[in-house]
Short mmCIF file of C-alpha atoms in Angstrom, two decimals:
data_model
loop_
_atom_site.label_atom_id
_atom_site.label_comp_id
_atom_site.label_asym_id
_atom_site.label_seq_id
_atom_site.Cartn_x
_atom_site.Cartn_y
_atom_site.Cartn_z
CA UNK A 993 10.27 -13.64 -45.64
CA UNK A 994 11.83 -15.70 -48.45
CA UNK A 995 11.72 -12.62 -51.34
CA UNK A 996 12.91 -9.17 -50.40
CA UNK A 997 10.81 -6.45 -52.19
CA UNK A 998 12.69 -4.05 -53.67
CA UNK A 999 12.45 -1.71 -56.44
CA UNK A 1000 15.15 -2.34 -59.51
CA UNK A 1001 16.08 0.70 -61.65
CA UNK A 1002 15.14 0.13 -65.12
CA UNK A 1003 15.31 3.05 -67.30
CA UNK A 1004 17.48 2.47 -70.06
CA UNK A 1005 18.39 -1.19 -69.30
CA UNK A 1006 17.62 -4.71 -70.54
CA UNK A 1007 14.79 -6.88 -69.97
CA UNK A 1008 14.56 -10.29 -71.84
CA UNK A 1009 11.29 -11.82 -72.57
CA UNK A 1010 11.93 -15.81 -73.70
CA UNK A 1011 8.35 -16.15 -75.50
CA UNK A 1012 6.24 -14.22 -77.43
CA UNK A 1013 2.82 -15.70 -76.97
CA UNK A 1014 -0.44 -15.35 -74.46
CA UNK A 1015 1.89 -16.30 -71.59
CA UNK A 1016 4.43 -13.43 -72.91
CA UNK A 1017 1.66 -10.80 -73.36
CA UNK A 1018 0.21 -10.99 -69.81
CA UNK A 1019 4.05 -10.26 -68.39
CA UNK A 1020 4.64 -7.34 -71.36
CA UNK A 1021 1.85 -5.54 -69.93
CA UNK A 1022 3.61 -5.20 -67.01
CA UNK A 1023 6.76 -4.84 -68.17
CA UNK A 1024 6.15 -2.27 -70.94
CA UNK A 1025 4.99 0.31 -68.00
CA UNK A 1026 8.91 0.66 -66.90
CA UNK A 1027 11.16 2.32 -69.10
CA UNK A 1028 13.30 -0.28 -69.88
CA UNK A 1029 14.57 -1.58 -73.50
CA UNK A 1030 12.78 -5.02 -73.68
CA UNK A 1031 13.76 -7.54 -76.08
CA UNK A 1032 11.66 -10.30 -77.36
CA UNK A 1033 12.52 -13.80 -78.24
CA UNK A 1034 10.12 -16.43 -79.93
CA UNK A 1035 8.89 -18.21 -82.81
CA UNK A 1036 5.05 -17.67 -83.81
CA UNK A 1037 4.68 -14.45 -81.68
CA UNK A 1038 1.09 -12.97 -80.73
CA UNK A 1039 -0.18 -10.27 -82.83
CA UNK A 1040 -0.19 -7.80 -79.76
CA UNK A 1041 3.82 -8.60 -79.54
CA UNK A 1042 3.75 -7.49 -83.26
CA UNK A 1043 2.05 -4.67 -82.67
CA UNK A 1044 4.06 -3.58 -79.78
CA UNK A 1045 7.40 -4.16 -81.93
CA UNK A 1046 5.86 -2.44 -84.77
CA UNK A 1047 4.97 0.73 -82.32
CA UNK A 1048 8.35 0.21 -81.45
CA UNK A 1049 7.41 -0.53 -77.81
CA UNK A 1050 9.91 -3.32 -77.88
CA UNK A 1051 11.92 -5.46 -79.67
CA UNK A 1052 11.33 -8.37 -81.23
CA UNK A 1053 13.27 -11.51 -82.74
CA UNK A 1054 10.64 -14.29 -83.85
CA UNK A 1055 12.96 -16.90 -83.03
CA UNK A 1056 13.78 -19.48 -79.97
CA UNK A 1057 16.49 -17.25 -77.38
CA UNK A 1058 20.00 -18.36 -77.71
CA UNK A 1059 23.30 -17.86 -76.26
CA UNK A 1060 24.44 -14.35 -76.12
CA UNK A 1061 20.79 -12.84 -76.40
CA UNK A 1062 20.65 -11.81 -72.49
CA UNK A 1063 24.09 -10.21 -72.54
CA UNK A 1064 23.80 -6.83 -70.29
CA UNK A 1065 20.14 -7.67 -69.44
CA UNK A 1066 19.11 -7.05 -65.82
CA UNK A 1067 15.89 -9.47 -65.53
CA UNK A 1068 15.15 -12.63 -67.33
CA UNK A 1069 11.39 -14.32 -68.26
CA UNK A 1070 11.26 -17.77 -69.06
CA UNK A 1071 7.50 -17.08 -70.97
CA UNK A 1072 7.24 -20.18 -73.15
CA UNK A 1073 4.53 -22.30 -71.38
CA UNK A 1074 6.82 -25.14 -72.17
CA UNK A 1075 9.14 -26.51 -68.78
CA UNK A 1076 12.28 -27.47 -71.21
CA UNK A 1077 12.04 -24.58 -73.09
CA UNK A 1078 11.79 -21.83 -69.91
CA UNK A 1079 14.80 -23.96 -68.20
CA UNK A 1080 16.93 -23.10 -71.17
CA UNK A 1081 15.83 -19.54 -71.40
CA UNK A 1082 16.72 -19.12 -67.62
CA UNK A 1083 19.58 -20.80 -67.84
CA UNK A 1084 21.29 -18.66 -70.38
CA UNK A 1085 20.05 -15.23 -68.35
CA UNK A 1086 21.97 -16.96 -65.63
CA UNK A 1087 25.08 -17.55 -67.50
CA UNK A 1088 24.94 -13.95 -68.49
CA UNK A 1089 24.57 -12.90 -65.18
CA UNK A 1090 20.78 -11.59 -64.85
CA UNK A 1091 18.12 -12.46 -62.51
CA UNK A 1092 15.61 -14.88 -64.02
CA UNK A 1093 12.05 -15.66 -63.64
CA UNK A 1094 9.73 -18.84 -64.94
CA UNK A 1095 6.56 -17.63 -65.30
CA UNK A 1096 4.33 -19.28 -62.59
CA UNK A 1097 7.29 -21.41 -61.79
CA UNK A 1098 8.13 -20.42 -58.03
CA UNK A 1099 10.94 -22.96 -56.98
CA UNK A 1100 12.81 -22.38 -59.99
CA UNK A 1101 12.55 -18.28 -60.07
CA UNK A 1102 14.92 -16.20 -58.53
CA UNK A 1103 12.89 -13.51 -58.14
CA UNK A 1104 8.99 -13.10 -58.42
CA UNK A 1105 6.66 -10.12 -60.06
CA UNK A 1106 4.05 -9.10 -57.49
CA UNK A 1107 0.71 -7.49 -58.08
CA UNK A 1108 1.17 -4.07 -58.86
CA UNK A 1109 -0.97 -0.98 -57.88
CA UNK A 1110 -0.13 1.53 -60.76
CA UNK A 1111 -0.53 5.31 -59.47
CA UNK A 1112 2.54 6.16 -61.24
CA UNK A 1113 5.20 7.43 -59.72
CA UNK A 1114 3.16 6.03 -56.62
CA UNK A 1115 3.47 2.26 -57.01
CA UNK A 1116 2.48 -0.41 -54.52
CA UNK A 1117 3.58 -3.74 -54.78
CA UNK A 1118 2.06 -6.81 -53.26
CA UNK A 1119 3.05 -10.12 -53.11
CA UNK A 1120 2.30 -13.37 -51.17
CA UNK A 1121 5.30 -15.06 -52.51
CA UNK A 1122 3.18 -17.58 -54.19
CA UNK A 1123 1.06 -18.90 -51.11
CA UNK A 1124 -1.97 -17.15 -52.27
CA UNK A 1125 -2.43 -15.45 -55.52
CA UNK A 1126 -6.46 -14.97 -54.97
CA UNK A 1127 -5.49 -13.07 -51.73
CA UNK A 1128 -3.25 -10.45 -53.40
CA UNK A 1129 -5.48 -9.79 -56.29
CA UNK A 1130 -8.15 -8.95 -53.44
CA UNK A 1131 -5.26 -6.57 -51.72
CA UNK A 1132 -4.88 -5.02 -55.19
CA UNK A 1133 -8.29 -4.43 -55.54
CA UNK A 1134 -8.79 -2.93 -52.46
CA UNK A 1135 -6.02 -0.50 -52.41
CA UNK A 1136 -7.36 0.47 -55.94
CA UNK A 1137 -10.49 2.07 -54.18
CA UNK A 1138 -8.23 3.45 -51.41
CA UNK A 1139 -5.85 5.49 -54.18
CA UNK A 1140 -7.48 8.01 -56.13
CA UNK A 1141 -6.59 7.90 -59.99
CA UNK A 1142 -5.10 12.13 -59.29
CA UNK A 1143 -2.43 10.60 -56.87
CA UNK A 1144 0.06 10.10 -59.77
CA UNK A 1145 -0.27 13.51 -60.83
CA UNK A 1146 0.02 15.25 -57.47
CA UNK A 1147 3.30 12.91 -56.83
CA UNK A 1148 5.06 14.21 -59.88
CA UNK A 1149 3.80 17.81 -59.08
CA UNK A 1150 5.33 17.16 -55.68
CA UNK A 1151 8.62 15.46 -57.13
CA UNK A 1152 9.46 18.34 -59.19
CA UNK A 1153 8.56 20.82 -56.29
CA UNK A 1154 10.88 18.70 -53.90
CA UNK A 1155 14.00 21.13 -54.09
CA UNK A 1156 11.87 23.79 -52.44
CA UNK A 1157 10.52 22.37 -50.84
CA UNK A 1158 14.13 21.70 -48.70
CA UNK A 1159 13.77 24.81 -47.64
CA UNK A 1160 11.51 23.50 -44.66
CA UNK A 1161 13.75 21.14 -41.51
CA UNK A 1162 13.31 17.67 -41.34
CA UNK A 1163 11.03 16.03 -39.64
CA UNK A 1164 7.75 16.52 -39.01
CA UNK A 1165 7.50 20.13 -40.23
CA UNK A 1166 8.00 18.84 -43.55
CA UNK A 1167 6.09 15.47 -43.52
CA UNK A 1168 2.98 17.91 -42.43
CA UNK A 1169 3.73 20.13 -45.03
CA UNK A 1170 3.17 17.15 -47.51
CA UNK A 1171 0.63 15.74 -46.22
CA UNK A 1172 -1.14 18.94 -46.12
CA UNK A 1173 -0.40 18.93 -50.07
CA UNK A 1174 -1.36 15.08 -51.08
CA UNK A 1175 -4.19 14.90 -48.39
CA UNK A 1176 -5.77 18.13 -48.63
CA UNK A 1177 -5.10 21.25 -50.59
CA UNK A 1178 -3.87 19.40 -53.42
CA UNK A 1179 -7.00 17.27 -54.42
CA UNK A 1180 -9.26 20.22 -53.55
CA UNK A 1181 -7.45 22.46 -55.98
CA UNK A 1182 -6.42 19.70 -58.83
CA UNK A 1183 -10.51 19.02 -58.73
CA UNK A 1184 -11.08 22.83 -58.87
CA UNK A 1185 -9.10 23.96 -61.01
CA UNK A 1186 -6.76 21.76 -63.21
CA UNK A 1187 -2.58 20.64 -62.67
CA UNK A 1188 -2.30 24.61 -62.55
CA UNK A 1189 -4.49 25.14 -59.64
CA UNK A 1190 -2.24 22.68 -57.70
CA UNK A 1191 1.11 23.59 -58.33
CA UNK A 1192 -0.55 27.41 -57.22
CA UNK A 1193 -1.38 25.33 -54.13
CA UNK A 1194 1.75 24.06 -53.51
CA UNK A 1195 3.37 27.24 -53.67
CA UNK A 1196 0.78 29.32 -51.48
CA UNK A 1197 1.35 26.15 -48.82
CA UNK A 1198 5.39 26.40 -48.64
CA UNK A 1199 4.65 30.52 -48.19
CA UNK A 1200 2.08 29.80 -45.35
CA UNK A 1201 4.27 27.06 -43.67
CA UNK A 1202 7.30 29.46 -43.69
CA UNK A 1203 5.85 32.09 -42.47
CA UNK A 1204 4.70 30.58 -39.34
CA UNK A 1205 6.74 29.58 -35.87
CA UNK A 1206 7.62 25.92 -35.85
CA UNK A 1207 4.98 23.85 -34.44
CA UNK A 1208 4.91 23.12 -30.99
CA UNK A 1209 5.32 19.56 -29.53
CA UNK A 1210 2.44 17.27 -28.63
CA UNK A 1211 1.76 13.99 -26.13
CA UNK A 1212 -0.68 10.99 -27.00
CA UNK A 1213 -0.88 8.94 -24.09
CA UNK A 1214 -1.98 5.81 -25.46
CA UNK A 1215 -3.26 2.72 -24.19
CA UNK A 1216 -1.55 -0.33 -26.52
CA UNK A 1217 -3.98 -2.99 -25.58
CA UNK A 1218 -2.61 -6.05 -24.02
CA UNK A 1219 -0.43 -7.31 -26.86
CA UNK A 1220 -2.04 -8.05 -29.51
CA UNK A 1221 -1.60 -5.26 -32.45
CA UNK A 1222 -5.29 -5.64 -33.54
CA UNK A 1223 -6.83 -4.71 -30.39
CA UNK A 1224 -5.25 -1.81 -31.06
CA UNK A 1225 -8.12 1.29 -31.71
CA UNK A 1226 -8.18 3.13 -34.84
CA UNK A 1227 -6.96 6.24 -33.49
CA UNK A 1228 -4.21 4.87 -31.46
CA UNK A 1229 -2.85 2.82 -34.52
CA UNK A 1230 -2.97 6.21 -36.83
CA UNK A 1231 -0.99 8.09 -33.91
CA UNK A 1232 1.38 5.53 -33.34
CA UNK A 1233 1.99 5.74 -37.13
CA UNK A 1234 2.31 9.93 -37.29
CA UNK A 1235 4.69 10.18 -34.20
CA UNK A 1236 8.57 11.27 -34.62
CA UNK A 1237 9.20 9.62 -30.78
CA UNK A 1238 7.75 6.70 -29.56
CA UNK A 1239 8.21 5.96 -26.21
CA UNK A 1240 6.79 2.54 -24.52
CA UNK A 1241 6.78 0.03 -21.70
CA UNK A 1242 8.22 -3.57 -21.73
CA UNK A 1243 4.39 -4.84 -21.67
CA UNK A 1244 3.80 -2.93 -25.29
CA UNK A 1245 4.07 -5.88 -28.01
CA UNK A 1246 6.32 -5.74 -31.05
CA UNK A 1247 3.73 -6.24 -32.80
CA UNK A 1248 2.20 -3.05 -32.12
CA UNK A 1249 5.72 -1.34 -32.78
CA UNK A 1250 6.21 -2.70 -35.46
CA UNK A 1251 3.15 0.39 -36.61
CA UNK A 1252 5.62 2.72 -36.08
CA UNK A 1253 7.63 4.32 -38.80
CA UNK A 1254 10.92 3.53 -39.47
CA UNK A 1255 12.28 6.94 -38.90
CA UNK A 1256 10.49 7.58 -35.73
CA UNK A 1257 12.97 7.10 -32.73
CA UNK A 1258 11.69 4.42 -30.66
CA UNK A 1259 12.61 4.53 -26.79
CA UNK A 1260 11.80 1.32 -24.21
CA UNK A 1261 11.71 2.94 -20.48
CA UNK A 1262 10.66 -0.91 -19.16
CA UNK A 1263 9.93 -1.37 -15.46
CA UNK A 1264 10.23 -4.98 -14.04
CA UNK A 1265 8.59 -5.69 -10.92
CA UNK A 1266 11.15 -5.98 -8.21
CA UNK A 1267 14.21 -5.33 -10.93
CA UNK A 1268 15.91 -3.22 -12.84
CA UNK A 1269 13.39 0.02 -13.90
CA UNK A 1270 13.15 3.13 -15.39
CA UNK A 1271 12.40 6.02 -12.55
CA UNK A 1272 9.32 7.30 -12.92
CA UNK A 1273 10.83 10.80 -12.73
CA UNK A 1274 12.95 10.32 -15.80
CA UNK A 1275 10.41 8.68 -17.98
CA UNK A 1276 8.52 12.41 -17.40
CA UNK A 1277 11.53 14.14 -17.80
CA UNK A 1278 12.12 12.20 -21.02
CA UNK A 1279 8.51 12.40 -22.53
CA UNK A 1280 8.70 16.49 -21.61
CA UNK A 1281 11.64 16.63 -23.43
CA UNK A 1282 10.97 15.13 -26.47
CA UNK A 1283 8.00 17.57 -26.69
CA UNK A 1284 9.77 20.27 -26.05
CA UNK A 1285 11.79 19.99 -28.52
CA UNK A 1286 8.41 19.67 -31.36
CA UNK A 1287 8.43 15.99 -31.17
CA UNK A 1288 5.29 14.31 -31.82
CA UNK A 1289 5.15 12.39 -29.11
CA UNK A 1290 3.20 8.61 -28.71
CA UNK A 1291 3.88 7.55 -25.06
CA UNK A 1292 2.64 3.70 -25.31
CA UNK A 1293 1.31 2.28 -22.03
CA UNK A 1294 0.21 -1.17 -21.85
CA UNK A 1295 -3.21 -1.91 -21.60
CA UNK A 1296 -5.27 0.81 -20.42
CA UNK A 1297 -2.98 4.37 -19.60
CA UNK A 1298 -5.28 4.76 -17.01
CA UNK A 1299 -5.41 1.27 -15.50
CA UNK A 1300 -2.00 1.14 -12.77
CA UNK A 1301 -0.01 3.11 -15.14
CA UNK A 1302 1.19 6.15 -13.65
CA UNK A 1303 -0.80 8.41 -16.34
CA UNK A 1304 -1.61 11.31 -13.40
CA UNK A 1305 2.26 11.57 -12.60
CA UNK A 1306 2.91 12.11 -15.92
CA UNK A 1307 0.08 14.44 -17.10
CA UNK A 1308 1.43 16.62 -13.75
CA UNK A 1309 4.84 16.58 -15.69
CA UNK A 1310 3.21 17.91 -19.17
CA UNK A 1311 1.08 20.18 -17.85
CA UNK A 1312 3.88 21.79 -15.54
CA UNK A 1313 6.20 22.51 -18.77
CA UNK A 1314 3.13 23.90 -20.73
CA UNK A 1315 2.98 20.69 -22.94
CA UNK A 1316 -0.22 19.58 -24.75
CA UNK A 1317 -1.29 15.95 -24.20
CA UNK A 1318 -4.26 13.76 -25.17
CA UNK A 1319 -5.85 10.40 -23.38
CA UNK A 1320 -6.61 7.34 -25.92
CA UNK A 1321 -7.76 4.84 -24.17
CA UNK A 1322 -6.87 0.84 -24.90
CA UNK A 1323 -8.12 -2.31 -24.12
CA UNK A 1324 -6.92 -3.19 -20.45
CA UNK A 1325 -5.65 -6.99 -19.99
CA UNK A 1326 -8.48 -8.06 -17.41
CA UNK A 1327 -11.24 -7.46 -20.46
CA UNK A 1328 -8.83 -9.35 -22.50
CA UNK A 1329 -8.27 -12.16 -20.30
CA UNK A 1330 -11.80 -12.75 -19.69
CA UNK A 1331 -12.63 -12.83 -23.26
CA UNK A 1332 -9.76 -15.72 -23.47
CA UNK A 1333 -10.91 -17.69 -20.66
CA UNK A 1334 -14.76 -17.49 -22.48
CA UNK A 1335 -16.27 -16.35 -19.21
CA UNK A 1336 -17.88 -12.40 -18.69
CA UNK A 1337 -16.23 -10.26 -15.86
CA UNK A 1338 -19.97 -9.98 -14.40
CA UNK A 1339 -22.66 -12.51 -14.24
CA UNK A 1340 -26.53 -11.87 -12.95
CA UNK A 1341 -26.70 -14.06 -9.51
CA UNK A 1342 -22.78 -14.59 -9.44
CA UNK A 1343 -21.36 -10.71 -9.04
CA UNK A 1344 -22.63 -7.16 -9.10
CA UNK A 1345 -19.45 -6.31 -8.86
CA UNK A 1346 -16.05 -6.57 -10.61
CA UNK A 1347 -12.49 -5.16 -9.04
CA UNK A 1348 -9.27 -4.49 -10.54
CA UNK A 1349 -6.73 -4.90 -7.70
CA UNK A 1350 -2.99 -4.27 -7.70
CA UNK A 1351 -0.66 -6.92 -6.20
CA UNK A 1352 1.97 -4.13 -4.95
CA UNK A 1353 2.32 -0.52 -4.51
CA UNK A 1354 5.11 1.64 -3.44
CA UNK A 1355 4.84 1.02 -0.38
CA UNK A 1356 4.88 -3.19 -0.73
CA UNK A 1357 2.03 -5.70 -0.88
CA UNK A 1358 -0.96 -3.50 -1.34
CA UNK A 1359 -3.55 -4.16 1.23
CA UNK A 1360 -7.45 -4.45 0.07
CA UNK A 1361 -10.95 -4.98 1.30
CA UNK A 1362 -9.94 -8.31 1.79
CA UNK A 1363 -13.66 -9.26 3.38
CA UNK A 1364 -15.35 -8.15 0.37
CA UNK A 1365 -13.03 -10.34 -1.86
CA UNK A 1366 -13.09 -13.50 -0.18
CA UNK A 1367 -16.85 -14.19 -0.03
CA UNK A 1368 -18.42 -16.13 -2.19
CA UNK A 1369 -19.11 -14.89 -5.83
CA UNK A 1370 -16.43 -12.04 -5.66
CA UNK A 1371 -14.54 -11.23 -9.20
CA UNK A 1372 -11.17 -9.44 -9.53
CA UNK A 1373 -8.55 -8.72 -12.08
CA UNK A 1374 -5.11 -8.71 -9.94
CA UNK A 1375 -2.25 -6.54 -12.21
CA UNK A 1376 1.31 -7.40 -11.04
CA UNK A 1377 0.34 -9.82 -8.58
CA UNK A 1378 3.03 -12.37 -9.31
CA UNK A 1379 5.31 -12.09 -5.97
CA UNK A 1380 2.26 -10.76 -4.22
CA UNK A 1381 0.38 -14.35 -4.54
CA UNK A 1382 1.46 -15.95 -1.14
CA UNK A 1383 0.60 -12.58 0.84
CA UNK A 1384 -3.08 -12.79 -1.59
CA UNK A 1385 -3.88 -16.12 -0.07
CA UNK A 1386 -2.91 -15.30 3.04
CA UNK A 1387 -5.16 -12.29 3.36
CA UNK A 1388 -8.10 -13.82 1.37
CA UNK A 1389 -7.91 -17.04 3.91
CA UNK A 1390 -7.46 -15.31 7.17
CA UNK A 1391 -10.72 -13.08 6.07
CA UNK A 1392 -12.85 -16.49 5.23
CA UNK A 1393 -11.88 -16.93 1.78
CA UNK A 1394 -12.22 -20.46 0.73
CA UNK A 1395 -9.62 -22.73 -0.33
CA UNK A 1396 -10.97 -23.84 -3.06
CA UNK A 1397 -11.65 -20.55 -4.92
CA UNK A 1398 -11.17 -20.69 -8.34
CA UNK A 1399 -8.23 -18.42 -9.84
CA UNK A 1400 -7.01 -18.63 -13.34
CA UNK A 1401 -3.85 -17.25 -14.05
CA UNK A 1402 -3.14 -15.79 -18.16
CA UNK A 1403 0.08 -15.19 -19.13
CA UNK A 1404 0.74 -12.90 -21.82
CA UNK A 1405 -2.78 -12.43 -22.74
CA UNK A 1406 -3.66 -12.51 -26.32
CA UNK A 1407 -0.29 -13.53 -27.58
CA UNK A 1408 0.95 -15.63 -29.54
CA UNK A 1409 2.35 -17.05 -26.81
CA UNK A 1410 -0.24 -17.10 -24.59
CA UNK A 1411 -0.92 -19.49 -21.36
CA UNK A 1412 -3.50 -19.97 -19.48
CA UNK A 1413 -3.19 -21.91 -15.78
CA UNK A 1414 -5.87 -23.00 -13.86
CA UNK A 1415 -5.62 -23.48 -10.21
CA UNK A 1416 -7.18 -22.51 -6.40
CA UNK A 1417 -6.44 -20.17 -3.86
CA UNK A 1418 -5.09 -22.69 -1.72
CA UNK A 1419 -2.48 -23.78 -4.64
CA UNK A 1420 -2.17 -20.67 -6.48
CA UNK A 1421 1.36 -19.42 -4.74
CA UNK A 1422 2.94 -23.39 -5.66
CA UNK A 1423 1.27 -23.14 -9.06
CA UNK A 1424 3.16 -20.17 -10.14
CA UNK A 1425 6.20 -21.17 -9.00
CA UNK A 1426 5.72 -24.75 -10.79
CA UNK A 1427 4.64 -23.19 -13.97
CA UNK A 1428 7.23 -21.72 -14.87
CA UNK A 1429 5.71 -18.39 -16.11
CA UNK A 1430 8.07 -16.20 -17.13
CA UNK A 1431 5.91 -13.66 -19.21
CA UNK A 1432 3.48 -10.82 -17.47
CA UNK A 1433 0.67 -12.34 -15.49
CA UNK A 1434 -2.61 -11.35 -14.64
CA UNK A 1435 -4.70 -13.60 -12.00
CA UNK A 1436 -8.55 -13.57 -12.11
CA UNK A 1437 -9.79 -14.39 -9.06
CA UNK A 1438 -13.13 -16.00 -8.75
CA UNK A 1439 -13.22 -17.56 -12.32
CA UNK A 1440 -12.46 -20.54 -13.89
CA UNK A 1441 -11.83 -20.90 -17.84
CA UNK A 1442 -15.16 -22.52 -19.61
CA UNK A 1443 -13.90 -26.07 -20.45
CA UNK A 1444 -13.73 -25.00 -24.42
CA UNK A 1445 -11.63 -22.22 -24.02
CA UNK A 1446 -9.29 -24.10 -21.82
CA UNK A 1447 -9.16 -27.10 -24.15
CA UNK A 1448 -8.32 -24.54 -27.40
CA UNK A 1449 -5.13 -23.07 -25.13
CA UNK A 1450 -4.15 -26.19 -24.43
CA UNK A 1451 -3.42 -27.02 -27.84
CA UNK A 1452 -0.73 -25.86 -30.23
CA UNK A 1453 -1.27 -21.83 -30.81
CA UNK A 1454 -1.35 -22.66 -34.72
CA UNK A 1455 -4.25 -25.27 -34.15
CA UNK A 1456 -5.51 -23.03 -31.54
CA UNK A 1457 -6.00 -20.40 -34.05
CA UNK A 1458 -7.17 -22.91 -36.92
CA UNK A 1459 -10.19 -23.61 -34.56
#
């Protein structure tokens, strides 16, 4: 991120304009929304500039800018459509200490003016920092159709009711409290019945909300996909977004946190296979806790929450301390893998079939129907299988398994880091030690990547991603 967006304060305060033609007016426009004291320096100005100084909008001197002209001004526009004349400008906003901008001049801006969703107060900003100018007026269209037009009025309802409003605790009593306002009763009685009808709203909402007990925690046990944020479903990237505590495992991706908002507390109770972990026992104490105490609560499994992740222990928890709790369900890592090695977990003539195994369990190497596994054709997804693999071959071999079985190994699927090894039973326990993997693995036993999708992860994941 090369420019920071942030909002500058301008009420009362000086904004230069160097220019006062075409180039001038499309920035004015902009510009003349704050309420800042602009000043206007140019020779031939447009008539609109005239107009605007005449309305007293502005003001305006119809000659070149010169030394002393940006004293005390806060933001400088080089608006001249001529390169000599714009350094000049920019250089004497400089010298007088403000922050300067060329007009579709990048390199030599300090700061740039992004496309601007106007729902005043409610303003959203967007800027590509000049990559792609086409691609934020398309953002700014779309969130133009997302905003309704009445969203400016119900903020400045809501800004002056604010003090009351304070009346309610922090946290998610009071973000429901608005959202109740700006998402439902506030349109609904704005539409019904005028600015009136929703300041009555407002009111009748703080009554109702203080009138009633605090409301009571609740648990989304959500499945975060296997890494990549837009595997993500709908409903577990809205939750993720609404919850006050977010609690997750190492597998979870920072992209996916990164949903999360920045006041929600965010809590990693990672388990590593064979190392240091969390207890299961005090990740349930934790999540109860949290709850408990009126928490919104998403607890972010990776994968599937119901795929080897514990989900029964810790509904028992919830349920024995009276705690509500809710199942979304995510994209486990063996449909992911699959889908990155081209090749479907079942296949007409090849298996019927398709496992998901565990390498380990609490009590050690987890046994199997190793029979079943090893003949020819079998398919299986092996989660946490890493130390496991030497025991795996063993097992599979003794049974009849062939050496040369086919077993692909994907490390952190859909990443952007992602790897994908390609090996046999026979080699798999030298491969991962060889490899170097350091990420979570999953091995796929009894498939091979198709030959495209091997040569794409072979390459560079920016070219990767380009084809």
């Amino acid at each position: 991120m090369r420019h920071f967006p942030i909002f500058v304060a301008l009420e009362g305060r000086r904004v230069v304009v160097s220019g006062a033609g075409e180039c001038a007016v499309a920035k004015l426009r902009l510009i003349l929304k704050t309420d800042a004291t602009v000043a206007v320096y140019g020779s031939d100005p447009d008539p609109q500039v005239i107009a605007w100084a005449a309305e007293g909008k502005l003001r305006l001197t119809p000659r070149p800018i010169a030394e002393g002209d940006a004293t005390c001004a806060v933001l400088v526009y080089g608006a001249n459509e001529d390169a000599a004349e714009d350094a000049r400008a920019v250089a004497i906003g400089r010298r007088a200490g403000a922050l300067t901008n060329i007009v579709d001049n990048l390199a030599d801006s300090q700061f740039i003016t992004p496309a601007i969703v106007d729902r005043d107060p409610v303003t959203v900003a967007i800027g590509t920092e000049g990559a792609a100018p086409v691609v934020a007026r398309d953002i700014k269209r779309r969130v133009e159709e997302m905003l309704p037009t009445s969203l400016g009025l119900l903020a400045r309802i809501g800004q002056a009711f604010r003090p009351l409003a304070d009346a309610l605790p922090k946290g998610r009593v009071r973000r429901d409290f608005w959202s109740k306002f700006y998402f439902e009763r506030g349109p609904r009685a704005l539409e019904a019945g005028g600015e009136d009808a929703a300041r009555e709203a407002l009111d009748a909402l703080l009554a109702d909300t203080l009138s009633h007990d605090a409301t009571p925690g609740h648990v989304s046990l959500i499945g975060a996909g296997p890494g990549d944020p837009e595997l993500l479903t709908l409903k577990a990237r809205r939750l993720v977004h609404e919850a006050d505590v977010v609690i997750h495992d190492r597998l979870v991706g920072p992209g996916v946190l990164e949903l999360a908002r920045r006041e929600a507390e965010v809590i990693c109770v990672g388990k590593t296979g064979f190392g240091p972990s969390w207890k299961q026992a005090d990740i349930d104490a934790l999540i109860v806790e949290k709850a408990l105490a009126g928490a919104k609560v998403a607890r972010l499994k990776g994968g599937d929450p119901a795929v080897f992740g514990r989900l029964d222990e810790e509904i028992d928890a919830l349920d024995a301390a009276g705690v509500t709790w809710d199942i979304v369900p995510g994209i486990t890592t063996a449909s992911a893998a699959a889908a990155a090695m081209g090749q479907s977990l079942t296949k007409r003539g090849r298996n019927a079939s398709f496992r998901l195994l565990t390498g380990h369990d609490v009590k050690g190497f987890a046994e199997q129907d190793w029979r079943a596994l090893a003949k020819p054709g079998a398919v299986a997804a092996i989660y946490m299988g890493r130390k496991a693999a030497t025991f795996i071959r063993g097992r599979l071999m003794i049974h009849g398994g062939a050496d040369t079985t086919p077993v692909t190994v994907i490390e952190n699927a859909t990443r952007a880091d992602q790897r994908i090894v390609e090996t046999t039973l026979l080699d798999l326990p030298e491969t991962l030690d060889t490899q170097g993997l350091t990420g979570p693995v999953l091995m796929m036993l009894g498939l091979a990547p198709r030959s495209a999708a091997q040569a794409v992860h072979s390459l560079s994941p920016q070219l990767a991603e380009a084809l």
